[in-house]
Amino acid sequence: MASVGNQAPDFTATIVAEEDGTMVLSDRLSDEAPIVLVFFPGPFTPTCTDELTAFQDDLDTYNEIGATIYAVHTDTPKSLEVFRDQSGIEFSLLSDTARNVVDAYDVRCDFEQYGLIGVPDRAVFVIDSTGKITYKWIADDISQEPDYELIKEAVRNSI
């Protein structure tokens, strides 16, 4: 289970960034941790755009700390590439079309009222260099954004 104090589930996902490729979490820990995994339910929606833009606005702070942000969704790499470009997001997005990552982190949800089935709930995990989850937040409501200051504090405490 993906809980604070437990080892983060390892995964492989497709990276959507300046240079696309494949990401294996365990291969990235030593160079990129703390890692902030941001699960978001709907690209091109106002709340998700606001959320990822807030992380983008704080990207310099995360870079200064030495943290790496990855945002995870179940859309195709091409769709996420368009969303990333239109939103001005510079950090990498991860395409999880097989839903292996959302299942491993237990954040798969159906928001039938919005027509979203099998998408990630809005959630944030911070993972330290040993692979331990040091912070976990899952939204109580799809429209709720995380406390960005608490996340930055958790990242600082994960070094």
mmCIF file of C-alpha atoms in Angstrom:
data_model
loop_
_atom_site.group_PDB
_atom_site.id
_atom_site.type_symbol
_atom_site.label_atom_id
_atom_site.label_comp_id
_atom_site.label_asym_id
_atom_site.label_seq_id
_atom_site.Cartn_x
_atom_site.Cartn_y
_atom_site.Cartn_z
ATOM 1 C CA MET A 1 0.000 0.000 0.000
ATOM 2 C CA ALA A 2 1.227 3.487 -0.844
ATOM 3 C CA SER A 3 1.334 5.013 2.631
ATOM 4 C CA VAL A 4 3.679 7.361 4.453
ATOM 5 C CA GLY A 5 6.626 5.382 5.810
ATOM 6 C CA ASN A 6 6.269 2.580 3.258
ATOM 7 C CA GLN A 7 8.389 1.982 0.195
ATOM 8 C CA ALA A 8 6.899 3.647 -2.851
ATOM 9 C CA PRO A 9 5.622 1.185 -5.425
ATOM 10 C CA ASP A 10 8.102 0.995 -8.280
ATOM 11 C CA PHE A 11 6.727 1.584 -11.756
ATOM 12 C CA THR A 12 7.542 2.166 -15.385
ATOM 13 C CA ALA A 13 5.732 4.887 -17.335
ATOM 14 C CA THR A 14 6.097 6.852 -20.541
ATOM 15 C CA ILE A 15 7.676 10.282 -20.061
ATOM 16 C CA VAL A 16 6.143 13.244 -21.862
ATOM 17 C CA ALA A 17 8.780 15.983 -21.835
ATOM 18 C CA GLU A 18 11.289 17.718 -24.057
ATOM 19 C CA GLU A 19 12.738 14.284 -24.755
ATOM 20 C CA ASP A 20 10.222 11.487 -24.434
ATOM 21 C CA GLY A 21 11.242 8.116 -23.099
ATOM 22 C CA THR A 22 10.535 5.667 -20.334
ATOM 23 C CA MET A 23 10.803 6.317 -16.639
ATOM 24 C CA VAL A 24 11.450 3.629 -14.032
ATOM 25 C CA LEU A 25 10.987 5.166 -10.586
ATOM 26 C CA SER A 26 13.715 3.134 -8.863
ATOM 27 C CA ASP A 27 16.235 4.201 -11.517
ATOM 28 C CA ARG A 28 15.544 7.884 -10.813
ATOM 29 C CA LEU A 29 15.692 7.991 -7.017
ATOM 30 C CA SER A 30 19.413 8.533 -6.509
ATOM 31 C CA ASP A 31 19.641 11.454 -8.947
ATOM 32 C CA GLU A 32 16.193 13.047 -8.771
ATOM 33 C CA ALA A 33 14.799 12.556 -5.257
ATOM 34 C CA PRO A 34 12.919 13.900 -3.562
ATOM 35 C CA ILE A 35 10.377 13.098 -6.240
ATOM 36 C CA VAL A 36 6.948 14.712 -6.189
ATOM 37 C CA LEU A 37 4.325 12.553 -7.913
ATOM 38 C CA VAL A 38 1.266 14.612 -8.773
ATOM 39 C CA PHE A 39 -1.769 12.607 -9.902
ATOM 40 C CA PHE A 40 -4.406 14.689 -11.675
ATOM 41 C CA PRO A 41 -7.829 13.618 -12.977
ATOM 42 C CA GLY A 42 -8.380 15.724 -16.075
ATOM 43 C CA PRO A 43 -6.009 17.443 -18.477
ATOM 44 C CA PHE A 44 -7.500 20.547 -20.072
ATOM 45 C CA THR A 45 -9.854 21.072 -17.108
ATOM 46 C CA PRO A 46 -9.707 24.295 -15.074
ATOM 47 C CA THR A 47 -8.753 22.805 -11.694
ATOM 48 C CA CYS A 48 -6.080 20.493 -13.102
ATOM 49 C CA THR A 49 -4.640 23.294 -15.196
ATOM 50 C CA ASP A 50 -4.601 25.557 -12.115
ATOM 51 C CA GLU A 51 -2.953 22.830 -10.042
ATOM 52 C CA LEU A 52 -0.188 22.040 -12.510
ATOM 53 C CA THR A 53 0.342 25.744 -13.190
ATOM 54 C CA ALA A 54 0.831 26.245 -9.432
ATOM 55 C CA PHE A 55 3.548 23.571 -9.463
ATOM 56 C CA GLN A 56 5.058 25.238 -12.540
ATOM 57 C CA ASP A 57 5.044 28.611 -10.750
ATOM 58 C CA ASP A 58 7.033 26.999 -7.909
ATOM 59 C CA LEU A 59 9.347 25.010 -10.196
ATOM 60 C CA ASP A 60 12.378 27.188 -9.414
ATOM 61 C CA THR A 61 11.865 26.515 -5.703
ATOM 62 C CA TYR A 62 11.631 22.764 -6.290
ATOM 63 C CA ASN A 63 14.744 22.896 -8.479
ATOM 64 C CA GLU A 64 16.660 24.816 -5.792
ATOM 65 C CA ILE A 65 15.690 22.173 -3.234
ATOM 66 C CA GLY A 66 16.819 19.460 -5.648
ATOM 67 C CA ALA A 67 13.385 17.914 -6.131
ATOM 68 C CA THR A 68 11.825 16.579 -9.315
ATOM 69 C CA ILE A 69 8.133 16.849 -10.191
ATOM 70 C CA TYR A 70 6.274 14.310 -12.308
ATOM 71 C CA ALA A 71 2.553 14.647 -13.017
ATOM 72 C CA VAL A 72 0.690 11.418 -13.792
ATOM 73 C CA HIS A 73 -2.422 10.845 -15.894
ATOM 74 C CA THR A 74 -3.896 7.975 -17.888
ATOM 75 C CA ASP A 75 -4.133 9.842 -21.209
ATOM 76 C CA THR A 76 -1.955 9.017 -24.193
ATOM 77 C CA PRO A 77 1.467 10.623 -24.519
ATOM 78 C CA LYS A 78 0.266 12.701 -27.494
ATOM 79 C CA SER A 79 -2.692 14.126 -25.567
ATOM 80 C CA LEU A 80 -0.488 14.909 -22.571
ATOM 81 C CA GLU A 81 2.091 16.530 -24.848
ATOM 82 C CA VAL A 82 -0.575 18.908 -26.195
ATOM 83 C CA PHE A 83 -1.787 19.663 -22.650
ATOM 84 C CA ARG A 84 1.782 20.259 -21.451
ATOM 85 C CA ASP A 85 2.548 22.605 -24.334
ATOM 86 C CA GLN A 86 -0.736 24.543 -24.072
ATOM 87 C CA SER A 87 -0.352 24.933 -20.305
ATOM 88 C CA GLY A 88 3.290 26.035 -20.399
ATOM 89 C CA ILE A 89 4.369 23.208 -18.105
ATOM 90 C CA GLU A 90 8.109 22.552 -18.106
ATOM 91 C CA PHE A 91 8.265 19.516 -15.805
ATOM 92 C CA SER A 92 7.609 16.017 -17.117
ATOM 93 C CA LEU A 93 4.238 14.362 -17.382
ATOM 94 C CA LEU A 94 3.866 10.588 -17.167
ATOM 95 C CA SER A 95 1.439 8.681 -19.354
ATOM 96 C CA ASP A 96 -0.090 5.718 -17.525
ATOM 97 C CA THR A 97 -2.482 4.353 -20.157
ATOM 98 C CA ALA A 98 -2.369 0.842 -18.638
ATOM 99 C CA ARG A 99 -3.247 2.365 -15.234
ATOM 100 C CA ASN A 100 -0.420 0.479 -13.532
ATOM 101 C CA VAL A 101 0.781 3.546 -11.625
ATOM 102 C CA VAL A 102 -2.660 4.730 -10.505
ATOM 103 C CA ASP A 103 -3.435 1.200 -9.340
ATOM 104 C CA ALA A 104 -0.105 0.794 -7.519
ATOM 105 C CA TYR A 105 -0.711 4.057 -5.647
ATOM 106 C CA ASP A 106 -4.404 3.209 -5.124
ATOM 107 C CA VAL A 107 -5.673 6.435 -6.676
ATOM 108 C CA ARG A 108 -7.837 5.103 -9.537
ATOM 109 C CA CYS A 109 -11.256 6.759 -9.548
ATOM 110 C CA ASP A 110 -14.407 7.083 -11.566
ATOM 111 C CA PHE A 111 -15.953 10.521 -11.751
ATOM 112 C CA GLU A 112 -19.043 9.447 -13.665
ATOM 113 C CA GLN A 113 -20.698 12.861 -13.336
ATOM 114 C CA TYR A 114 -17.824 14.250 -15.438
ATOM 115 C CA GLY A 115 -17.515 11.253 -17.751
ATOM 116 C CA LEU A 116 -14.112 10.318 -16.314
ATOM 117 C CA ILE A 117 -13.688 6.577 -15.775
ATOM 118 C CA GLY A 118 -10.496 4.956 -14.468
ATOM 119 C CA VAL A 119 -8.593 8.211 -14.067
ATOM 120 C CA PRO A 120 -6.361 9.222 -11.173
ATOM 121 C CA ASP A 121 -7.843 10.938 -8.178
ATOM 122 C CA ARG A 122 -6.162 14.240 -7.348
ATOM 123 C CA ALA A 123 -3.243 13.169 -5.149
ATOM 124 C CA VAL A 124 0.353 14.047 -4.284
ATOM 125 C CA PHE A 125 3.119 11.778 -2.995
ATOM 126 C CA VAL A 126 6.644 12.795 -1.996
ATOM 127 C CA ILE A 127 9.283 10.069 -2.255
ATOM 128 C CA ASP A 128 12.781 10.347 -0.760
ATOM 129 C CA SER A 129 16.048 8.974 -2.158
ATOM 130 C CA THR A 130 15.579 5.638 -0.353
ATOM 131 C CA GLY A 131 12.212 5.163 -2.054
ATOM 132 C CA LYS A 132 10.214 5.851 1.083
ATOM 133 C CA ILE A 133 6.951 7.788 0.868
ATOM 134 C CA THR A 134 7.338 10.800 3.151
ATOM 135 C CA TYR A 135 4.132 12.637 2.265
ATOM 136 C CA LYS A 136 0.737 11.587 0.939
ATOM 137 C CA TRP A 137 -2.326 13.662 0.162
ATOM 138 C CA ILE A 138 -5.500 12.580 -1.637
ATOM 139 C CA ALA A 139 -8.256 15.090 -2.335
ATOM 140 C CA ASP A 140 -11.557 14.707 -0.519
ATOM 141 C CA ASP A 141 -13.250 16.355 -3.499
ATOM 142 C CA ILE A 142 -12.267 16.509 -7.176
ATOM 143 C CA SER A 143 -12.228 20.326 -7.093
ATOM 144 C CA GLN A 144 -9.872 20.505 -4.094
ATOM 145 C CA GLU A 145 -6.270 21.542 -4.713
ATOM 146 C CA PRO A 146 -3.416 20.475 -2.433
ATOM 147 C CA ASP A 147 -1.709 22.701 0.115
ATOM 148 C CA TYR A 148 1.316 23.709 -1.930
ATOM 149 C CA GLU A 149 3.249 25.040 1.063
ATOM 150 C CA LEU A 150 2.841 21.724 2.921
ATOM 151 C CA ILE A 151 4.181 19.887 -0.117
ATOM 152 C CA LYS A 152 7.262 22.124 -0.295
ATOM 153 C CA GLU A 153 7.802 21.585 3.439
ATOM 154 C CA ALA A 154 7.511 17.810 2.959
ATOM 155 C CA VAL A 155 10.024 17.972 0.118
ATOM 156 C CA ARG A 156 12.492 19.942 2.251
ATOM 157 C CA ASN A 157 12.071 17.381 5.043
ATOM 158 C CA SER A 158 12.758 14.537 2.590
ATOM 159 C CA ILE A 159 16.327 15.545 1.810
#
